[in-house]
Amino acid sequence: MEVDKEDPGDYSPAVDGDGRTFRESFFGFKEAGLLGELIWNHPSPRGGRFIDDFSGDFHSFVDPPTASNHSVSSDNSTTACNTAIATTDPQSIVVKKAKGKAQKRSSHQPRYSFVTESQVEQLEDGYRWRKYGQKPVKNSPFPRSYFRCTNSSCEVKKRVERSWQNPSLVITTYEGRHTHYSQPPPPT
DNA sequence: CGTTTTTGACCGGCGC
DNA sequence: GCGCCGGTCAAAAACG
């Protein structure tokens, strides 16, 4: 289906008014952003290798070929990966800015997506999350999980799913901003 | 025993 | 108006 019919032009560079990257702002504070950075670069099985910011046409990752007319060569499963890496240029990193005019959708907060290579889907990002839903993705063998920040009145949401093309890639999407510092979960 | 996960039900938007 | 679909709720199970 038309996953997101929002105007393709409704994107913005990944830097907000304060000069923070969206990665930082989505994690609330720069400290938290640094924490996430450290974790992402850490190749432990609990974390995952950070591949790239990926907030633009990330549906080429998500949408199965039947629902997406992106010309994806079936024998080249790295097409999407190349696409993601191609956006490494900070200027080309875009984030959906579902604000502005038509807010027809149920008041979408700003989103931020990125791709990691990981075996586990629960990536350690410095925040505690409570899972509140899981739905199968149409025409995809992998489900999509929905999380919410466990902190008091923080309503940041997060969704996690695997690439239908490359099962080793995990796509994480944050929605909204944290209103607090990160609270790393206690070491198990 | 408090918190989190699981899982089907439910809901609102949208296309037909 | 109906049905599909993505997203959320909530009750009960699972977990520590």
Short mmCIF file of C-alpha atoms (C1' of nucleotides) in Angstrom, two decimals:
data_model
loop_
_atom_site.label_atom_id
_atom_site.label_comp_id
_atom_site.label_asym_id
_atom_site.label_seq_id
_atom_site.Cartn_x
_atom_site.Cartn_y
_atom_site.Cartn_z
CA MET A 1 0.00 0.00 0.00
CA GLU A 2 1.10 3.58 -0.17
CA VAL A 3 3.02 3.40 3.02
CA ASP A 4 3.68 7.05 3.33
CA LYS A 5 2.08 9.31 0.83
CA GLU A 6 3.61 12.35 2.40
CA ASP A 7 5.20 14.70 -0.03
CA PRO A 8 8.70 13.67 -0.98
CA GLY A 9 9.61 17.30 -0.63
CA ASP A 10 8.72 17.29 3.03
CA TYR A 11 12.21 16.51 4.12
CA SER A 12 14.83 18.57 5.82
CA PRO A 13 18.53 18.35 6.49
CA ALA A 14 19.46 16.38 9.54
CA VAL A 15 20.32 19.40 11.60
CA ASP A 16 17.86 21.31 13.67
CA GLY A 17 17.83 24.95 14.65
CA ASP A 18 20.32 24.49 17.44
CA GLY A 19 22.85 22.94 15.15
CA ARG A 20 22.39 19.56 16.69
CA THR A 21 22.20 16.64 14.41
CA PHE A 22 18.91 14.86 14.45
CA ARG A 23 20.63 11.88 15.90
CA GLU A 24 21.53 13.99 18.89
CA SER A 25 18.23 15.71 19.18
CA PHE A 26 16.29 12.49 18.92
CA PHE A 27 18.24 11.15 21.79
CA GLY A 28 17.36 14.22 23.75
CA PHE A 29 20.78 15.58 24.52
CA LYS A 30 24.22 15.54 23.13
CA GLU A 31 25.44 13.35 25.92
CA ALA A 32 22.90 10.77 25.04
CA GLY A 33 23.83 11.11 21.43
CA LEU A 34 27.41 10.39 22.27
CA LEU A 35 26.35 7.42 24.26
CA GLY A 36 24.46 6.11 21.29
CA GLU A 37 27.48 6.74 19.16
CA LEU A 38 29.67 4.70 21.42
CA ILE A 39 27.22 1.88 21.49
CA TRP A 40 26.66 1.84 17.79
CA ASN A 41 30.35 1.70 17.08
CA HIS A 42 30.76 -1.11 19.49
CA PRO A 43 30.62 -4.40 17.63
CA SER A 44 29.25 -6.36 20.54
CA PRO A 45 26.40 -8.76 19.98
CA ARG A 46 24.23 -6.66 22.26
CA GLY A 47 24.62 -3.64 20.11
CA GLY A 48 25.14 -3.83 16.42
CA ARG A 49 27.19 -2.15 13.81
CA PHE A 50 25.92 1.21 12.88
CA ILE A 51 25.47 1.36 9.14
CA ASP A 52 23.99 4.71 8.42
CA ASP A 53 21.43 7.31 9.12
CA PHE A 54 18.58 6.45 6.91
CA SER A 55 15.52 8.56 7.09
CA GLY A 56 14.77 9.29 3.53
CA ASP A 57 13.41 6.74 1.14
CA PHE A 58 13.73 4.00 3.66
CA HIS A 59 10.73 2.23 2.31
CA SER A 60 12.94 0.74 -0.32
CA PHE A 61 14.19 -1.25 2.62
CA VAL A 62 10.83 -2.01 4.01
CA ASP A 63 8.42 -2.37 1.18
CA PRO A 64 8.34 -5.71 -0.54
CA PRO A 65 8.76 -5.62 -4.30
CA THR A 66 5.11 -6.26 -4.89
CA ALA A 67 4.08 -3.13 -3.08
CA SER A 68 7.00 -1.03 -4.15
CA ASN A 69 7.91 -0.25 -7.69
CA HIS A 70 11.45 0.62 -6.84
CA SER A 71 13.46 -1.19 -9.43
CA VAL A 72 15.29 -3.54 -7.17
CA SER A 73 17.36 -6.18 -8.79
CA SER A 74 16.36 -9.34 -7.08
CA ASP A 75 19.76 -10.89 -7.47
CA ASN A 76 21.46 -7.96 -5.86
CA SER A 77 20.42 -7.89 -2.26
CA THR A 78 22.91 -5.18 -1.46
CA THR A 79 21.14 -2.59 -3.51
CA ALA A 80 19.40 -1.13 -0.53
CA CYS A 81 22.56 -1.19 1.50
CA ASN A 82 24.37 0.74 -1.17
CA THR A 83 21.54 3.17 -1.27
CA ALA A 84 21.85 3.77 2.42
CA ILE A 85 25.56 4.18 2.40
CA ALA A 86 25.25 6.53 -0.50
CA THR A 87 23.58 8.99 1.84
CA THR A 88 26.60 9.26 4.06
CA ASP A 89 27.06 12.85 3.03
CA PRO A 90 25.66 14.77 6.00
CA GLN A 91 24.00 17.21 3.70
CA SER A 92 22.10 14.46 2.02
CA ILE A 93 20.77 12.95 5.19
CA VAL A 94 17.16 13.85 5.38
CA VAL A 95 14.55 13.49 8.03
CA LYS A 96 10.86 13.54 7.65
CA LYS A 97 9.39 16.64 9.11
CA ALA A 98 5.80 15.66 9.47
CA LYS A 99 4.98 19.05 10.83
CA GLY A 100 3.95 22.07 8.91
CA LYS A 101 0.74 22.07 6.96
CA ALA A 102 -1.28 19.00 6.38
CA GLN A 103 -1.03 17.08 9.59
CA LYS A 104 -3.73 14.76 8.43
CA ARG A 105 -1.85 11.85 9.87
CA SER A 106 -2.35 11.30 13.56
CA SER A 107 0.04 14.11 14.50
CA HIS A 108 3.27 12.51 13.53
CA GLN A 109 6.25 13.65 15.47
CA PRO A 110 9.53 14.13 13.67
CA ARG A 111 11.09 10.85 12.80
CA TYR A 112 14.56 9.57 12.61
CA SER A 113 15.61 6.26 11.14
CA PHE A 114 18.87 4.48 10.90
CA VAL A 115 20.16 1.11 9.88
CA THR A 116 22.32 -1.21 11.86
CA GLU A 117 23.74 -4.60 11.17
CA SER A 118 22.81 -6.75 14.09
CA GLN A 119 21.56 -10.13 15.10
CA VAL A 120 19.39 -8.76 17.85
CA GLU A 121 16.64 -6.23 17.41
CA GLN A 122 16.76 -4.80 20.92
CA LEU A 123 19.65 -2.48 20.34
CA GLU A 124 21.11 -0.82 23.39
CA ASP A 125 20.65 2.87 22.86
CA GLY A 126 20.72 4.19 26.39
CA TYR A 127 17.00 4.24 26.97
CA ARG A 128 14.54 1.79 28.41
CA TRP A 129 11.72 0.71 26.16
CA ARG A 130 8.51 -1.10 26.74
CA LYS A 131 7.16 -3.13 23.89
CA TYR A 132 3.52 -2.45 23.22
CA GLY A 133 2.82 -4.14 19.95
CA GLN A 134 4.03 -6.30 17.16
CA LYS A 135 2.57 -6.72 13.71
CA PRO A 136 3.59 -8.83 10.79
CA VAL A 137 4.83 -6.85 7.85
CA LYS A 138 2.92 -7.54 4.71
CA ASN A 139 4.77 -9.82 2.34
CA SER A 140 7.72 -9.85 4.65
CA PRO A 141 8.81 -12.73 6.86
CA PHE A 142 9.85 -10.35 9.61
CA PRO A 143 7.50 -8.68 12.04
CA ARG A 144 7.67 -5.08 13.13
CA SER A 145 7.88 -4.27 16.81
CA TYR A 146 6.56 -1.17 18.53
CA PHE A 147 8.18 0.30 21.60
CA ARG A 148 7.56 3.20 23.89
CA CYS A 149 9.94 4.94 26.24
CA THR A 150 9.32 3.72 29.76
CA ASN A 151 10.09 7.06 31.31
CA SER A 152 7.32 8.88 33.13
CA SER A 153 5.84 11.33 30.74
CA CYS A 154 8.15 10.78 27.84
CA GLU A 155 6.20 9.67 24.85
CA VAL A 156 8.91 8.83 22.42
CA LYS A 157 8.10 5.87 20.26
CA LYS A 158 10.32 3.52 18.41
CA ARG A 159 9.74 0.83 15.87
CA VAL A 160 12.09 -1.89 14.84
CA GLU A 161 12.03 -4.21 11.90
CA ARG A 162 14.36 -6.16 9.72
CA SER A 163 15.05 -5.44 6.12
CA TRP A 164 13.09 -7.77 3.94
CA GLN A 165 16.07 -7.79 1.60
CA ASN A 166 18.91 -8.28 3.97
CA PRO A 167 17.95 -10.03 7.22
CA SER A 168 21.17 -8.94 8.84
CA LEU A 169 20.08 -5.32 8.72
CA VAL A 170 17.84 -3.83 11.36
CA ILE A 171 15.91 -0.67 10.73
CA THR A 172 15.15 1.42 13.77
CA THR A 173 12.86 4.41 13.61
CA TYR A 174 12.41 6.88 16.42
CA GLU A 175 9.44 9.16 16.63
CA GLY A 176 9.42 12.18 18.88
CA ARG A 177 12.04 13.50 21.24
CA HIS A 178 13.01 12.45 24.69
CA THR A 179 12.23 14.94 27.42
CA HIS A 180 14.87 13.59 29.75
CA TYR A 181 18.36 12.25 29.91
CA SER A 182 19.02 8.71 29.00
CA GLN A 183 18.73 6.18 31.72
CA PRO A 184 20.88 3.27 30.81
CA PRO A 185 19.30 0.02 31.91
CA PRO A 186 21.03 -1.72 34.77
CA PRO A 187 23.67 -4.21 33.73
CA THR A 188 21.92 -7.51 33.68
"C1'" DC B 1 5.05 -8.66 43.54
"C1'" DG B 2 6.01 -5.05 40.23
"C1'" DT B 3 7.26 -4.70 35.60
"C1'" DT B 4 7.53 -6.20 30.82
"C1'" DT B 5 6.08 -9.21 26.95
"C1'" DT B 6 2.75 -11.47 24.36
"C1'" DT B 7 -1.08 -11.50 21.44
"C1'" DG B 8 -5.66 -10.93 19.67
"C1'" DA B 9 -8.97 -7.26 19.68
"C1'" DC B 10 -9.87 -2.85 18.53
"C1'" DC B 11 -9.70 1.70 16.10
"C1'" DG B 12 -9.30 5.39 12.73
"C1'" DG B 13 -7.89 6.62 8.11
"C1'" DC B 14 -8.10 5.77 3.50
"C1'" DG B 15 -9.05 3.50 -1.02
"C1'" DC B 16 -12.35 1.42 -3.64
"C1'" DG C 1 -20.28 1.87 3.27
"C1'" DC C 2 -17.04 -1.76 3.57
"C1'" DG C 3 -12.78 -3.81 4.07
"C1'" DC C 4 -7.91 -3.43 4.37
"C1'" DC C 5 -4.06 -1.79 6.85
"C1'" DG C 6 -0.92 0.29 10.11
"C1'" DG C 7 -0.92 1.33 14.70
"C1'" DT C 8 -2.44 0.86 19.60
"C1'" DC C 9 -4.77 -1.16 23.67
"C1'" DA C 10 -5.14 -4.20 27.26
"C1'" DA C 11 -5.57 -8.59 29.70
"C1'" DA C 12 -3.10 -12.27 30.90
"C1'" DA C 13 1.15 -14.63 30.92
"C1'" DA C 14 5.93 -14.48 31.72
"C1'" DC C 15 9.76 -12.80 33.99
"C1'" DG C 16 13.12 -11.24 37.71
#
